[in-house]
Amino acid sequence: MTAPAARVAVVVFALAAAGAVWMRVHNAFAYPADWGFDAGANWQYIVAVARTGQLPPPDAGWSTSDPPAYFFVAAGLVRALPHRLVAVPLLNVALGLGIAALAVTLVRRLAPRDPVRAWLAGGLVLYLPAHAHMSAMVNEEMLAAFCASLAVWAVARREESGAGHVALAGVAAGLALLTKLSGLVVGVALAA
């Protein structure tokens, strides 16, 4: 790619990324906090953990049998921040952007001479409809996806720092499992 074409590509990808960030932040403020998959039940779980600091019994509500990591993180935000109705969706926005950043850095490492490929990877993540939609919802999907992505990213970089990245992969896979039972797939994939 010529230098002028590369500059145009960077500008196009930067504008697309800025649009994706704006869309997600807008949705975090505009999307009703109790809409979405199990959002009402998830809020009840979050508020219960925020009030007591403890897990409710698994049969106490619709979501209370789900793994607890997301609900403890969200409960911490609810306790710490005054604008809790938007703080939890903004957490999901940040996690979604983190997933895109991990994709860019991973593809950049695998194809260092092809930056366009890395930016395409990030753009595909940012504009994946389900990913953008879930970023505004109060649920554990984005935290589970971030932890799974971090585990894969760390394993792919294990040759750079050895045990440090392997440990990070293990912790991230464990957190994925503590966030959503489908996180088990990440642990099995990493072990293979």
PDB file of C-alpha atoms in Angstrom:
ATOM      1  CA  MET A   1       0.000   0.000   0.000  1.00  0.00           C
ATOM      2  CA  THR A   2       1.329   3.432  -0.896  1.00  0.00           C
ATOM      3  CA  ALA A   3       1.857   6.072   1.785  1.00  0.00           C
ATOM      4  CA  PRO A   4      -1.099   8.268   0.655  1.00  0.00           C
ATOM      5  CA  ALA A   5      -3.395   5.216   0.517  1.00  0.00           C
ATOM      6  CA  ALA A   6      -2.244   4.169   3.987  1.00  0.00           C
ATOM      7  CA  ARG A   7      -3.029   7.649   5.338  1.00  0.00           C
ATOM      8  CA  VAL A   8      -6.499   7.544   3.793  1.00  0.00           C
ATOM      9  CA  ALA A   9      -7.082   4.093   5.303  1.00  0.00           C
ATOM     10  CA  VAL A  10      -6.028   5.334   8.752  1.00  0.00           C
ATOM     11  CA  VAL A  11      -8.413   8.306   8.498  1.00  0.00           C
ATOM     12  CA  VAL A  12     -11.296   6.072   7.347  1.00  0.00           C
ATOM     13  CA  PHE A  13     -10.705   3.574  10.146  1.00  0.00           C
ATOM     14  CA  ALA A  14     -10.307   6.347  12.729  1.00  0.00           C
ATOM     15  CA  LEU A  15     -13.636   7.881  11.679  1.00  0.00           C
ATOM     16  CA  ALA A  16     -15.320   4.466  11.758  1.00  0.00           C
ATOM     17  CA  ALA A  17     -13.893   3.776  15.219  1.00  0.00           C
ATOM     18  CA  ALA A  18     -15.025   7.187  16.473  1.00  0.00           C
ATOM     19  CA  GLY A  19     -18.507   6.475  15.115  1.00  0.00           C
ATOM     20  CA  ALA A  20     -18.602   3.124  16.871  1.00  0.00           C
ATOM     21  CA  VAL A  21     -17.509   4.673  20.176  1.00  0.00           C
ATOM     22  CA  TRP A  22     -20.099   7.458  19.857  1.00  0.00           C
ATOM     23  CA  MET A  23     -22.848   4.926  19.031  1.00  0.00           C
ATOM     24  CA  ARG A  24     -22.017   2.789  22.059  1.00  0.00           C
ATOM     25  CA  VAL A  25     -21.795   5.699  24.500  1.00  0.00           C
ATOM     26  CA  HIS A  26     -25.035   7.150  23.111  1.00  0.00           C
ATOM     27  CA  ASN A  27     -26.742   3.780  23.532  1.00  0.00           C
ATOM     28  CA  ALA A  28     -25.500   3.469  27.120  1.00  0.00           C
ATOM     29  CA  PHE A  29     -27.306   6.713  27.958  1.00  0.00           C
ATOM     30  CA  ALA A  30     -30.360   6.252  25.718  1.00  0.00           C
ATOM     31  CA  TYR A  31     -31.152   2.542  26.072  1.00  0.00           C
ATOM     32  CA  PRO A  32     -33.561   1.945  28.988  1.00  0.00           C
ATOM     33  CA  ALA A  33     -31.651   0.251  31.791  1.00  0.00           C
ATOM     34  CA  ASP A  34     -34.282  -2.428  32.357  1.00  0.00           C
ATOM     35  CA  TRP A  35     -34.533  -3.482  28.701  1.00  0.00           C
ATOM     36  CA  GLY A  36     -32.618  -6.381  27.269  1.00  0.00           C
ATOM     37  CA  PHE A  37     -32.093 -10.039  27.997  1.00  0.00           C
ATOM     38  CA  ASP A  38     -32.909 -10.576  31.667  1.00  0.00           C
ATOM     39  CA  ALA A  39     -32.042  -6.935  32.476  1.00  0.00           C
ATOM     40  CA  GLY A  40     -34.741  -6.558  35.132  1.00  0.00           C
ATOM     41  CA  ALA A  41     -33.670  -9.722  36.909  1.00  0.00           C
ATOM     42  CA  ASN A  42     -30.010  -8.776  36.507  1.00  0.00           C
ATOM     43  CA  TRP A  43     -30.662  -5.408  38.176  1.00  0.00           C
ATOM     44  CA  GLN A  44     -32.345  -7.201  41.077  1.00  0.00           C
ATOM     45  CA  TYR A  45     -29.281  -9.435  41.456  1.00  0.00           C
ATOM     46  CA  ILE A  46     -26.913  -6.439  41.260  1.00  0.00           C
ATOM     47  CA  VAL A  47     -28.893  -4.437  43.817  1.00  0.00           C
ATOM     48  CA  ALA A  48     -29.071  -7.430  46.186  1.00  0.00           C
ATOM     49  CA  VAL A  49     -25.286  -7.875  46.039  1.00  0.00           C
ATOM     50  CA  ALA A  50     -24.749  -4.100  46.413  1.00  0.00           C
ATOM     51  CA  ARG A  51     -26.924  -4.000  49.536  1.00  0.00           C
ATOM     52  CA  THR A  52     -25.593  -7.071  51.301  1.00  0.00           C
ATOM     53  CA  GLY A  53     -22.177  -7.729  49.767  1.00  0.00           C
ATOM     54  CA  GLN A  54     -23.190 -11.384  49.533  1.00  0.00           C
ATOM     55  CA  LEU A  55     -24.564 -13.727  46.922  1.00  0.00           C
ATOM     56  CA  PRO A  56     -28.301 -14.301  47.126  1.00  0.00           C
ATOM     57  CA  PRO A  57     -29.439 -17.929  47.201  1.00  0.00           C
ATOM     58  CA  PRO A  58     -29.485 -19.469  43.705  1.00  0.00           C
ATOM     59  CA  ASP A  59     -33.264 -19.790  43.805  1.00  0.00           C
ATOM     60  CA  ALA A  60     -33.891 -16.193  44.969  1.00  0.00           C
ATOM     61  CA  GLY A  61     -34.532 -14.850  41.476  1.00  0.00           C
ATOM     62  CA  TRP A  62     -34.305 -15.410  37.744  1.00  0.00           C
ATOM     63  CA  SER A  63     -30.609 -14.522  37.410  1.00  0.00           C
ATOM     64  CA  THR A  64     -29.312 -15.502  40.828  1.00  0.00           C
ATOM     65  CA  SER A  65     -28.179 -18.935  39.674  1.00  0.00           C
ATOM     66  CA  ASP A  66     -25.804 -17.295  37.157  1.00  0.00           C
ATOM     67  CA  PRO A  67     -22.074 -17.132  37.988  1.00  0.00           C
ATOM     68  CA  PRO A  68     -21.353 -14.091  40.185  1.00  0.00           C
ATOM     69  CA  ALA A  69     -18.359 -12.197  38.731  1.00  0.00           C
ATOM     70  CA  TYR A  70     -20.305  -9.681  36.626  1.00  0.00           C
ATOM     71  CA  PHE A  71     -22.818  -9.057  39.377  1.00  0.00           C
ATOM     72  CA  PHE A  72     -20.106  -8.329  41.951  1.00  0.00           C
ATOM     73  CA  VAL A  73     -18.349  -5.917  39.565  1.00  0.00           C
ATOM     74  CA  ALA A  74     -21.640  -4.185  38.702  1.00  0.00           C
ATOM     75  CA  ALA A  75     -22.621  -4.060  42.388  1.00  0.00           C
ATOM     76  CA  GLY A  76     -19.300  -2.369  43.151  1.00  0.00           C
ATOM     77  CA  LEU A  77     -20.114   0.288  40.557  1.00  0.00           C
ATOM     78  CA  VAL A  78     -23.610   0.736  41.979  1.00  0.00           C
ATOM     79  CA  ARG A  79     -22.180   1.284  45.448  1.00  0.00           C
ATOM     80  CA  ALA A  80     -19.346   3.556  44.340  1.00  0.00           C
ATOM     81  CA  LEU A  81     -20.916   5.784  41.709  1.00  0.00           C
ATOM     82  CA  PRO A  82     -23.897   8.118  41.990  1.00  0.00           C
ATOM     83  CA  HIS A  83     -25.067   7.589  38.382  1.00  0.00           C
ATOM     84  CA  ARG A  84     -25.411   3.836  38.649  1.00  0.00           C
ATOM     85  CA  LEU A  85     -28.059   3.461  35.950  1.00  0.00           C
ATOM     86  CA  VAL A  86     -25.555   4.530  33.313  1.00  0.00           C
ATOM     87  CA  ALA A  87     -22.369   3.313  35.053  1.00  0.00           C
ATOM     88  CA  VAL A  88     -23.151  -0.363  34.484  1.00  0.00           C
ATOM     89  CA  PRO A  89     -23.917   0.026  30.744  1.00  0.00           C
ATOM     90  CA  LEU A  90     -20.782   2.198  30.406  1.00  0.00           C
ATOM     91  CA  LEU A  91     -18.801  -0.684  31.912  1.00  0.00           C
ATOM     92  CA  ASN A  92     -20.083  -2.839  29.069  1.00  0.00           C
ATOM     93  CA  VAL A  93     -19.115  -0.138  26.564  1.00  0.00           C
ATOM     94  CA  ALA A  94     -15.570  -0.076  27.945  1.00  0.00           C
ATOM     95  CA  LEU A  95     -15.358  -3.869  27.847  1.00  0.00           C
ATOM     96  CA  GLY A  96     -16.569  -3.942  24.241  1.00  0.00           C
ATOM     97  CA  LEU A  97     -13.988  -1.363  23.237  1.00  0.00           C
ATOM     98  CA  GLY A  98     -11.373  -3.417  25.065  1.00  0.00           C
ATOM     99  CA  ILE A  99     -12.301  -6.464  22.999  1.00  0.00           C
ATOM    100  CA  ALA A 100     -11.813  -4.456  19.800  1.00  0.00           C
ATOM    101  CA  ALA A 101      -8.439  -3.199  21.049  1.00  0.00           C
ATOM    102  CA  LEU A 102      -7.351  -6.757  21.830  1.00  0.00           C
ATOM    103  CA  ALA A 103      -8.339  -7.808  18.307  1.00  0.00           C
ATOM    104  CA  VAL A 104      -6.322  -4.966  16.781  1.00  0.00           C
ATOM    105  CA  THR A 105      -3.200  -5.687  18.831  1.00  0.00           C
ATOM    106  CA  LEU A 106      -3.403  -9.424  18.238  1.00  0.00           C
ATOM    107  CA  VAL A 107      -3.804  -9.134  14.470  1.00  0.00           C
ATOM    108  CA  ARG A 108      -1.127  -6.422  14.423  1.00  0.00           C
ATOM    109  CA  ARG A 109       1.244  -8.859  16.113  1.00  0.00           C
ATOM    110  CA  LEU A 110       0.368 -11.682  13.733  1.00  0.00           C
ATOM    111  CA  ALA A 111       0.603  -9.492  10.608  1.00  0.00           C
ATOM    112  CA  PRO A 112       2.954  -6.616  11.502  1.00  0.00           C
ATOM    113  CA  ARG A 113       3.380  -5.500   7.895  1.00  0.00           C
ATOM    114  CA  ASP A 114      -0.356  -5.265   7.253  1.00  0.00           C
ATOM    115  CA  PRO A 115      -1.873  -2.610   9.556  1.00  0.00           C
ATOM    116  CA  VAL A 116      -5.049  -2.484   7.472  1.00  0.00           C
ATOM    117  CA  ARG A 117      -5.803  -6.065   8.468  1.00  0.00           C
ATOM    118  CA  ALA A 118      -5.504  -5.135  12.138  1.00  0.00           C
ATOM    119  CA  TRP A 119      -7.832  -2.160  11.777  1.00  0.00           C
ATOM    120  CA  LEU A 120     -10.310  -4.304   9.854  1.00  0.00           C
ATOM    121  CA  ALA A 121     -10.308  -6.783  12.743  1.00  0.00           C
ATOM    122  CA  GLY A 122     -11.110  -4.007  15.206  1.00  0.00           C
ATOM    123  CA  GLY A 123     -13.745  -2.555  12.896  1.00  0.00           C
ATOM    124  CA  LEU A 124     -15.431  -5.912  12.473  1.00  0.00           C
ATOM    125  CA  VAL A 125     -15.660  -6.279  16.249  1.00  0.00           C
ATOM    126  CA  LEU A 126     -16.914  -2.723  16.726  1.00  0.00           C
ATOM    127  CA  TYR A 127     -19.621  -3.065  14.082  1.00  0.00           C
ATOM    128  CA  LEU A 128     -20.693  -6.638  14.788  1.00  0.00           C
ATOM    129  CA  PRO A 129     -24.437  -6.067  15.412  1.00  0.00           C
ATOM    130  CA  ALA A 130     -24.751  -8.357  18.411  1.00  0.00           C
ATOM    131  CA  HIS A 131     -21.629  -6.857  19.965  1.00  0.00           C
ATOM    132  CA  ALA A 132     -22.893  -3.289  19.576  1.00  0.00           C
ATOM    133  CA  HIS A 133     -26.353  -4.266  20.842  1.00  0.00           C
ATOM    134  CA  MET A 134     -25.067  -6.108  23.912  1.00  0.00           C
ATOM    135  CA  SER A 135     -22.850  -3.177  24.887  1.00  0.00           C
ATOM    136  CA  ALA A 136     -25.900  -1.245  26.069  1.00  0.00           C
ATOM    137  CA  MET A 137     -27.534  -4.077  28.008  1.00  0.00           C
ATOM    138  CA  VAL A 138     -27.204  -4.895  31.684  1.00  0.00           C
ATOM    139  CA  ASN A 139     -25.906  -8.441  31.428  1.00  0.00           C
ATOM    140  CA  GLU A 140     -22.743 -10.455  31.774  1.00  0.00           C
ATOM    141  CA  GLU A 141     -22.134 -11.046  28.069  1.00  0.00           C
ATOM    142  CA  MET A 142     -19.546  -8.309  27.533  1.00  0.00           C
ATOM    143  CA  LEU A 143     -17.502  -9.196  30.617  1.00  0.00           C
ATOM    144  CA  ALA A 144     -17.487 -12.870  29.617  1.00  0.00           C
ATOM    145  CA  ALA A 145     -16.482 -11.952  26.057  1.00  0.00           C
ATOM    146  CA  PHE A 146     -13.746  -9.615  27.294  1.00  0.00           C
ATOM    147  CA  CYS A 147     -12.290 -12.235  29.630  1.00  0.00           C
ATOM    148  CA  ALA A 148     -12.395 -14.866  26.875  1.00  0.00           C
ATOM    149  CA  SER A 149     -10.752 -12.451  24.418  1.00  0.00           C
ATOM    150  CA  LEU A 150      -8.080 -11.541  26.953  1.00  0.00           C
ATOM    151  CA  ALA A 151      -7.334 -15.237  27.531  1.00  0.00           C
ATOM    152  CA  VAL A 152      -6.912 -15.873  23.803  1.00  0.00           C
ATOM    153  CA  TRP A 153      -4.803 -12.711  23.412  1.00  0.00           C
ATOM    154  CA  ALA A 154      -2.541 -13.751  26.304  1.00  0.00           C
ATOM    155  CA  VAL A 155      -2.022 -17.272  24.949  1.00  0.00           C
ATOM    156  CA  ALA A 156      -1.143 -15.876  21.539  1.00  0.00           C
ATOM    157  CA  ARG A 157       1.512 -13.692  23.194  1.00  0.00           C
ATOM    158  CA  ARG A 158       2.905 -16.323  25.559  1.00  0.00           C
ATOM    159  CA  GLU A 159       6.190 -16.546  23.678  1.00  0.00           C
ATOM    160  CA  GLU A 160       6.974 -12.919  24.519  1.00  0.00           C
ATOM    161  CA  SER A 161       6.963 -13.245  28.288  1.00  0.00           C
ATOM    162  CA  GLY A 162       6.299 -16.909  28.930  1.00  0.00           C
ATOM    163  CA  ALA A 163       4.817 -17.555  32.326  1.00  0.00           C
ATOM    164  CA  GLY A 164       3.362 -14.048  32.706  1.00  0.00           C
ATOM    165  CA  HIS A 165       1.102 -14.341  29.690  1.00  0.00           C
ATOM    166  CA  VAL A 166       0.246 -17.959  30.483  1.00  0.00           C
ATOM    167  CA  ALA A 167      -0.821 -16.926  33.994  1.00  0.00           C
ATOM    168  CA  LEU A 168      -2.850 -14.045  32.568  1.00  0.00           C
ATOM    169  CA  ALA A 169      -4.549 -16.461  30.174  1.00  0.00           C
ATOM    170  CA  GLY A 170      -5.434 -18.770  33.065  1.00  0.00           C
ATOM    171  CA  VAL A 171      -6.812 -15.958  35.221  1.00  0.00           C
ATOM    172  CA  ALA A 172      -8.800 -14.515  32.313  1.00  0.00           C
ATOM    173  CA  ALA A 173     -10.236 -17.945  31.408  1.00  0.00           C
ATOM    174  CA  GLY A 174     -11.168 -18.483  35.052  1.00  0.00           C
ATOM    175  CA  LEU A 175     -12.885 -15.092  35.186  1.00  0.00           C
ATOM    176  CA  ALA A 176     -14.746 -15.927  31.969  1.00  0.00           C
ATOM    177  CA  LEU A 177     -16.068 -19.055  33.683  1.00  0.00           C
ATOM    178  CA  LEU A 178     -16.939 -17.100  36.843  1.00  0.00           C
ATOM    179  CA  THR A 179     -18.886 -14.689  34.629  1.00  0.00           C
ATOM    180  CA  LYS A 180     -20.777 -17.134  32.425  1.00  0.00           C
ATOM    181  CA  LEU A 181     -20.778 -20.911  32.269  1.00  0.00           C
ATOM    182  CA  SER A 182     -19.937 -20.791  28.560  1.00  0.00           C
ATOM    183  CA  GLY A 183     -16.532 -19.516  29.713  1.00  0.00           C
ATOM    184  CA  LEU A 184     -15.702 -23.177  30.177  1.00  0.00           C
ATOM    185  CA  VAL A 185     -15.245 -23.367  26.402  1.00  0.00           C
ATOM    186  CA  VAL A 186     -12.353 -20.898  26.656  1.00  0.00           C
ATOM    187  CA  GLY A 187     -10.594 -22.965  29.289  1.00  0.00           C
ATOM    188  CA  VAL A 188     -10.967 -26.135  27.257  1.00  0.00           C
ATOM    189  CA  ALA A 189      -9.771 -24.388  24.087  1.00  0.00           C
ATOM    190  CA  LEU A 190      -6.726 -22.959  25.860  1.00  0.00           C
ATOM    191  CA  ALA A 191      -5.846 -26.324  27.365  1.00  0.00           C
ATOM    192  CA  ALA A 192      -6.036 -27.909  23.907  1.00  0.00           C
TER     193      ALA A 192
END
